[in-house]
GROMACS .gro file of C-alpha atoms in nm:
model
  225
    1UNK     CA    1   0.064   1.226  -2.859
    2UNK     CA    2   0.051   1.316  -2.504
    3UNK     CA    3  -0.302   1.244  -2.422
    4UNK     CA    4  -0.228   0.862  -2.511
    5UNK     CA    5   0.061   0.766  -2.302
    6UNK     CA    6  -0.004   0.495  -2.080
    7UNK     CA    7   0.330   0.498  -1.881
    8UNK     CA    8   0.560   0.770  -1.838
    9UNK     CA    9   0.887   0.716  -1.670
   10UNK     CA   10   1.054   1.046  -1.536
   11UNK     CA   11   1.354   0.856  -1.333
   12UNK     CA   12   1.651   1.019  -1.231
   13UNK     CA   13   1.487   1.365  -1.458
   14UNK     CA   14   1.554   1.677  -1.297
   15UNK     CA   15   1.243   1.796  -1.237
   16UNK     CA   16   1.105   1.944  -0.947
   17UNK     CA   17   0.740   2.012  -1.063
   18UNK     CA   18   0.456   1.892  -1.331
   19UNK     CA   19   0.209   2.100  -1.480
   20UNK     CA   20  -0.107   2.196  -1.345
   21UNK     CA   21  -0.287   2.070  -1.672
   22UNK     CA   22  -0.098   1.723  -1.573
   23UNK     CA   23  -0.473   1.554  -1.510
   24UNK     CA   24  -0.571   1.591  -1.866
   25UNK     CA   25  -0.378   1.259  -1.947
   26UNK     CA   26  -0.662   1.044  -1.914
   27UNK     CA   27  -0.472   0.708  -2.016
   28UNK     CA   28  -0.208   0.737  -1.774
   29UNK     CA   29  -0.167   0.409  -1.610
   30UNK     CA   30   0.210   0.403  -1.437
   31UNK     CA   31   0.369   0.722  -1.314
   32UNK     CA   32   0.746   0.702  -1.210
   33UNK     CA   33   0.889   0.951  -1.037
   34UNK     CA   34   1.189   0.793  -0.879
   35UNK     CA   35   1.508   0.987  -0.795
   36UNK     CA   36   1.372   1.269  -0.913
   37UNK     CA   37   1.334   1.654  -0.757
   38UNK     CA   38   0.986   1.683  -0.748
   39UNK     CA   39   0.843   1.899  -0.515
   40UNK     CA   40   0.448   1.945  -0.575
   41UNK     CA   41   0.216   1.678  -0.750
   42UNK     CA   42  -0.066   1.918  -0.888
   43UNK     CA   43  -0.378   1.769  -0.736
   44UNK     CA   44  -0.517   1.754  -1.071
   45UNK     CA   45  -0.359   1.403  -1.066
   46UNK     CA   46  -0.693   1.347  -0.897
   47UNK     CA   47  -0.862   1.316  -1.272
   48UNK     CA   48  -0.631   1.037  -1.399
   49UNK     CA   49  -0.878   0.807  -1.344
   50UNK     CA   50  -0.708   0.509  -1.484
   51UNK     CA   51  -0.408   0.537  -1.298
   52UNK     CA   52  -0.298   0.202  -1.122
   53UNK     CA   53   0.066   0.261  -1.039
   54UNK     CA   54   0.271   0.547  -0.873
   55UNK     CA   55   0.592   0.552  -0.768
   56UNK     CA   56   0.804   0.827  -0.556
   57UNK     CA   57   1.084   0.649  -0.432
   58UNK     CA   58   1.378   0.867  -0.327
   59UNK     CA   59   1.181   1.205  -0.372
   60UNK     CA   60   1.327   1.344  -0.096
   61UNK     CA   61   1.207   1.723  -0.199
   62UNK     CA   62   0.851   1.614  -0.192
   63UNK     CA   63   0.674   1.743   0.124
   64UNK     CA   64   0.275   1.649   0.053
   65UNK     CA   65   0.109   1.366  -0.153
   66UNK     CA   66  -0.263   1.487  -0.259
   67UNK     CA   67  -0.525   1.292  -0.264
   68UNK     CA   68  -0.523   1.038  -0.552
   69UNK     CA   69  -0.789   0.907  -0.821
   70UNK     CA   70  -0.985   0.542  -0.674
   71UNK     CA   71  -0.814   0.372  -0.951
   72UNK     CA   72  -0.491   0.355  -0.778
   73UNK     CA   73  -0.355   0.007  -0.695
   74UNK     CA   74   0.010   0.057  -0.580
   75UNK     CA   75   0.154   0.356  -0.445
   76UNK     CA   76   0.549   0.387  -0.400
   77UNK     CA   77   0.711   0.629  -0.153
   78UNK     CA   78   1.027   0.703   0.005
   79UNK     CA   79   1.047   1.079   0.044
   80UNK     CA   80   1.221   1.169   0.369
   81UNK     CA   81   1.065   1.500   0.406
   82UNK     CA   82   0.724   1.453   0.291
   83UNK     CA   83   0.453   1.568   0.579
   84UNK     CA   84   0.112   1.558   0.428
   85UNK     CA   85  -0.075   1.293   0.308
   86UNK     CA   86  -0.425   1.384   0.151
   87UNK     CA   87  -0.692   1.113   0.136
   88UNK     CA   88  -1.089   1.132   0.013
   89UNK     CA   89  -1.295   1.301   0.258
   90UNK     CA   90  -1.516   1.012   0.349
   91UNK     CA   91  -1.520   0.681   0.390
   92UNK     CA   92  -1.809   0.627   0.124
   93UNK     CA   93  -1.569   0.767  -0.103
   94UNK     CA   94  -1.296   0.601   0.030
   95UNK     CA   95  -1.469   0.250  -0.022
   96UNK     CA   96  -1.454   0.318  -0.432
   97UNK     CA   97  -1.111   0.259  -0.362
   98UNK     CA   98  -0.896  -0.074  -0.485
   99UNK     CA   99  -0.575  -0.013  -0.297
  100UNK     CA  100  -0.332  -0.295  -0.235
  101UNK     CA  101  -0.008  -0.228  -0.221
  102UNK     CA  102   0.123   0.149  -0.012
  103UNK     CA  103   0.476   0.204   0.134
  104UNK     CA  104   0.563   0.436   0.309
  105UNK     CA  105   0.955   0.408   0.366
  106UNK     CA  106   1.147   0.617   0.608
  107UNK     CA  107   0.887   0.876   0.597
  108UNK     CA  108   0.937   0.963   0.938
  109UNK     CA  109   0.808   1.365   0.967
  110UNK     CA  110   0.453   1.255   0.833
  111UNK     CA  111   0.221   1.470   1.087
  112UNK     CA  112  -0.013   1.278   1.324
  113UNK     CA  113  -0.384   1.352   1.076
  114UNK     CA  114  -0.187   1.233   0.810
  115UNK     CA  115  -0.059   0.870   1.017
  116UNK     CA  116  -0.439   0.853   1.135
  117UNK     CA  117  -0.581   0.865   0.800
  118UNK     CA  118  -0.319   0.628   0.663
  119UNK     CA  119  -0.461   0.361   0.922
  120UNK     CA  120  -0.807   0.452   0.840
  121UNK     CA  121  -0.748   0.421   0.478
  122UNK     CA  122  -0.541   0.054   0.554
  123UNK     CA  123  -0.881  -0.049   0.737
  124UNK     CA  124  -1.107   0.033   0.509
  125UNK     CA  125  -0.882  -0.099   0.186
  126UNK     CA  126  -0.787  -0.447   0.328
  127UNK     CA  127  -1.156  -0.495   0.461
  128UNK     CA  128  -1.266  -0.488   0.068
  129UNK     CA  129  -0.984  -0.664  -0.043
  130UNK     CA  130  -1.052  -0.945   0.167
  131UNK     CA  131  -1.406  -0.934   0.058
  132UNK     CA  132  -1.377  -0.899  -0.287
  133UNK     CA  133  -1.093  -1.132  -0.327
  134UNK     CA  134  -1.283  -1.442  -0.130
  135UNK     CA  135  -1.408  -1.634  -0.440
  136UNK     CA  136  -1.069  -1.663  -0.559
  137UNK     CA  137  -0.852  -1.744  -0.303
  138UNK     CA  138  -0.780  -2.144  -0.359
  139UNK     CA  139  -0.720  -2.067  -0.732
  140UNK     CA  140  -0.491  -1.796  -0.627
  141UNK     CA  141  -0.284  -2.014  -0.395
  142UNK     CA  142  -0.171  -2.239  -0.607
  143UNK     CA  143  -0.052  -1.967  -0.834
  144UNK     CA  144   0.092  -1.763  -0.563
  145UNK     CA  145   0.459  -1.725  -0.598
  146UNK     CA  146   0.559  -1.374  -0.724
  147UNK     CA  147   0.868  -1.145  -0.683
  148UNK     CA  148   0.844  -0.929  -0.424
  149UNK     CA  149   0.982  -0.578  -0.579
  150UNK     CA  150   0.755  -0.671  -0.872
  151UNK     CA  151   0.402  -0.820  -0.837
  152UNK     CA  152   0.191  -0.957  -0.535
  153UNK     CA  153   0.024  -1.232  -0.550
  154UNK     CA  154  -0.387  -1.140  -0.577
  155UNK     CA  155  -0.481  -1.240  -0.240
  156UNK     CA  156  -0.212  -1.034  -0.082
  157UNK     CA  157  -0.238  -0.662  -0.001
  158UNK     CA  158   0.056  -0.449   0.168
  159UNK     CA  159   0.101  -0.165   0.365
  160UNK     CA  160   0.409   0.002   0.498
  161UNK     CA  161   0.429   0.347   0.701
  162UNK     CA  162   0.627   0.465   1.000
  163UNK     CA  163   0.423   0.439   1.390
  164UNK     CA  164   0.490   0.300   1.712
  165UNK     CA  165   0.151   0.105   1.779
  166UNK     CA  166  -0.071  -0.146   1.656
  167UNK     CA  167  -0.357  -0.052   1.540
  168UNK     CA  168  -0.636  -0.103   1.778
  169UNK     CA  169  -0.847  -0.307   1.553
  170UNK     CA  170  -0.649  -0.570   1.559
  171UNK     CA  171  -0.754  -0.821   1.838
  172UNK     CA  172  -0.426  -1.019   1.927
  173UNK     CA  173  -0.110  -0.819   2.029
  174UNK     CA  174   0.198  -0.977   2.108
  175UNK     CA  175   0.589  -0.900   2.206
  176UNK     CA  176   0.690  -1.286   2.140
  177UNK     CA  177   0.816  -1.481   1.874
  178UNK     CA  178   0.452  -1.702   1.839
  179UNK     CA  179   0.092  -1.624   1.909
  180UNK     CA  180  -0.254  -1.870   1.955
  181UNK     CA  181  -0.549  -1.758   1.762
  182UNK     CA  182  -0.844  -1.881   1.856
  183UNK     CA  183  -1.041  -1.925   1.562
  184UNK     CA  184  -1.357  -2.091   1.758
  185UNK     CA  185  -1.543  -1.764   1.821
  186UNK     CA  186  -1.859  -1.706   1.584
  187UNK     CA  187  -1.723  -1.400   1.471
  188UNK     CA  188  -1.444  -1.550   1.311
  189UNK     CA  189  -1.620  -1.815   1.092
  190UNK     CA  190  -1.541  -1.837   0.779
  191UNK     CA  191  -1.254  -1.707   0.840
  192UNK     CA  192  -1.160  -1.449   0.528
  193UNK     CA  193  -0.776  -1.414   0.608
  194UNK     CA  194  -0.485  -1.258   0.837
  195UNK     CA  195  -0.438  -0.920   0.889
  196UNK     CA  196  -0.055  -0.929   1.025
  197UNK     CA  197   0.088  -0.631   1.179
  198UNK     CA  198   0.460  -0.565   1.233
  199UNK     CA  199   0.665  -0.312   1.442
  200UNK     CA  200   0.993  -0.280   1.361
  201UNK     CA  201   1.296  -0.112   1.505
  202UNK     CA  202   1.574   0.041   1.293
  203UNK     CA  203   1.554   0.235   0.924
  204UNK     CA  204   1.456  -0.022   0.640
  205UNK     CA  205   1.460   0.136   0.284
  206UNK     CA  206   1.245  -0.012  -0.028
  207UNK     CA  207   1.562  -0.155  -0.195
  208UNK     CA  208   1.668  -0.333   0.130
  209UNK     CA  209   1.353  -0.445   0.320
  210UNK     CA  210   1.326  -0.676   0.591
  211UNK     CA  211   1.275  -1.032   0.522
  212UNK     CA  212   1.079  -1.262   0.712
  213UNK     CA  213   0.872  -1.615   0.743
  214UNK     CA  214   0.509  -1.673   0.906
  215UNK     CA  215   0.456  -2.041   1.010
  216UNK     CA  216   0.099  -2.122   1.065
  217UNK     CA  217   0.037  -2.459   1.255
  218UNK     CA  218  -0.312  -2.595   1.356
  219UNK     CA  219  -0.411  -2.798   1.629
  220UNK     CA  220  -0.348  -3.129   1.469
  221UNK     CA  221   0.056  -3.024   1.434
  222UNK     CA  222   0.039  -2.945   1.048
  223UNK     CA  223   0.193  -2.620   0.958
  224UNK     CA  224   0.195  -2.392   0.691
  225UNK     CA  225   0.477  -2.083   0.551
   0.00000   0.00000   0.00000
């Protein structure tokens, strides 16, 4: 029956809307709405509180995302004309959260409250991930090589959406090819992780990202990809 699916898979369907009664699937895990013509998400979505996965690549009829349940892990978009982005109203609530993997590709007419709450959101997300995640880094490492397209390694959390800044949280800024951390400061010990921010110029889609290497290297010379 309906009320039992776990995944549903609506690629490449032509349908440009789901029913308003849509958050009454309680088991939902993976939504896929890939190439289709959606054009609303009912924000009932909100009550599929076991939802981990959704993805909206190539929706380009899709103009606002609502806000989704906290159980949401990976979120999927490429919708060229989608301008709102709705997230929980707080940051309290926004801490029940487990985000860890959001694109946003080529979504380039997303409107300025939406951009700022997509940074807040990356803040607040990575800051428990790295937290939550600390007791298993080491075992995680060893473990850690994954396809991209398909799974992330545990201790890794992405986020992709269209600016032109850094975020102003993040303490070293650079233009060049190589940076020094200084990792002496008491504020940095123990040190948790990276948070790595990238601006790039030129359109990237999801199929055809862009591809590219950190090298870490401490002060004794031994480095690290």
């Amino acid at each position: 029956t309906l009320e039992n699916i776990i995944e549903l898979d609506l690629t490449a369907i032509p349908i440009n809307a789901l029913p308003a009664s849509f958050g009454f699937h309680s088991k939902l895990e993976t939504l896929v709405l890939k190439l289709s013509q959606i054009e609303s998400i009912p924000s009932s979505i909100k009550n599929l509180t076991r939802l981990r996965k959704l993805d909206i690549i190539d929706c380009n009829k899709l103009l606002a995302l609502p806000e989704l349940p906290s159980s949401v892990e990976t979120v999927l978009v490429e919708c060229r004309l989608i301008k709102t982005v709705l997230f929980p109203s707080t940051a309290v609530e926004q801490f029940k959260e487990n985000k860890k993997r959001i694109e946003f590709w080529n979504c380039l007419n997303l409107d300025e409250r939406s951009l700022i709450n997509i940074g807040l959101n990356l803040q607040i997300n990575l800051m428990k991930f790295t937290y939550q995640h600390l007791s298993t880094l080491e075992h995680d490492y060893v473990e850690s090589y994954v396809d991209y397209k398909d799974n992330f390694a545990s201790y890794q959390a992405v986020y992709v959406y269209p600016g032109s800044s850094v975020p102003e949280w993040l303490e070293y800024k650079t233009t060049k090819d190589d940076m020094n951390v200084d990792l002496s400061p008491p504020h940095l010990s123990p040190l948790l992780g990276f948070v790595f921010c990238f601006i790039l110029a030129g359109v990237f889609t999801y199929d055809n990202p862009i591809d590219f290497k950190i090298t870490t290297i401490d002060a004794e010379g031994d480095g690290e990809k």
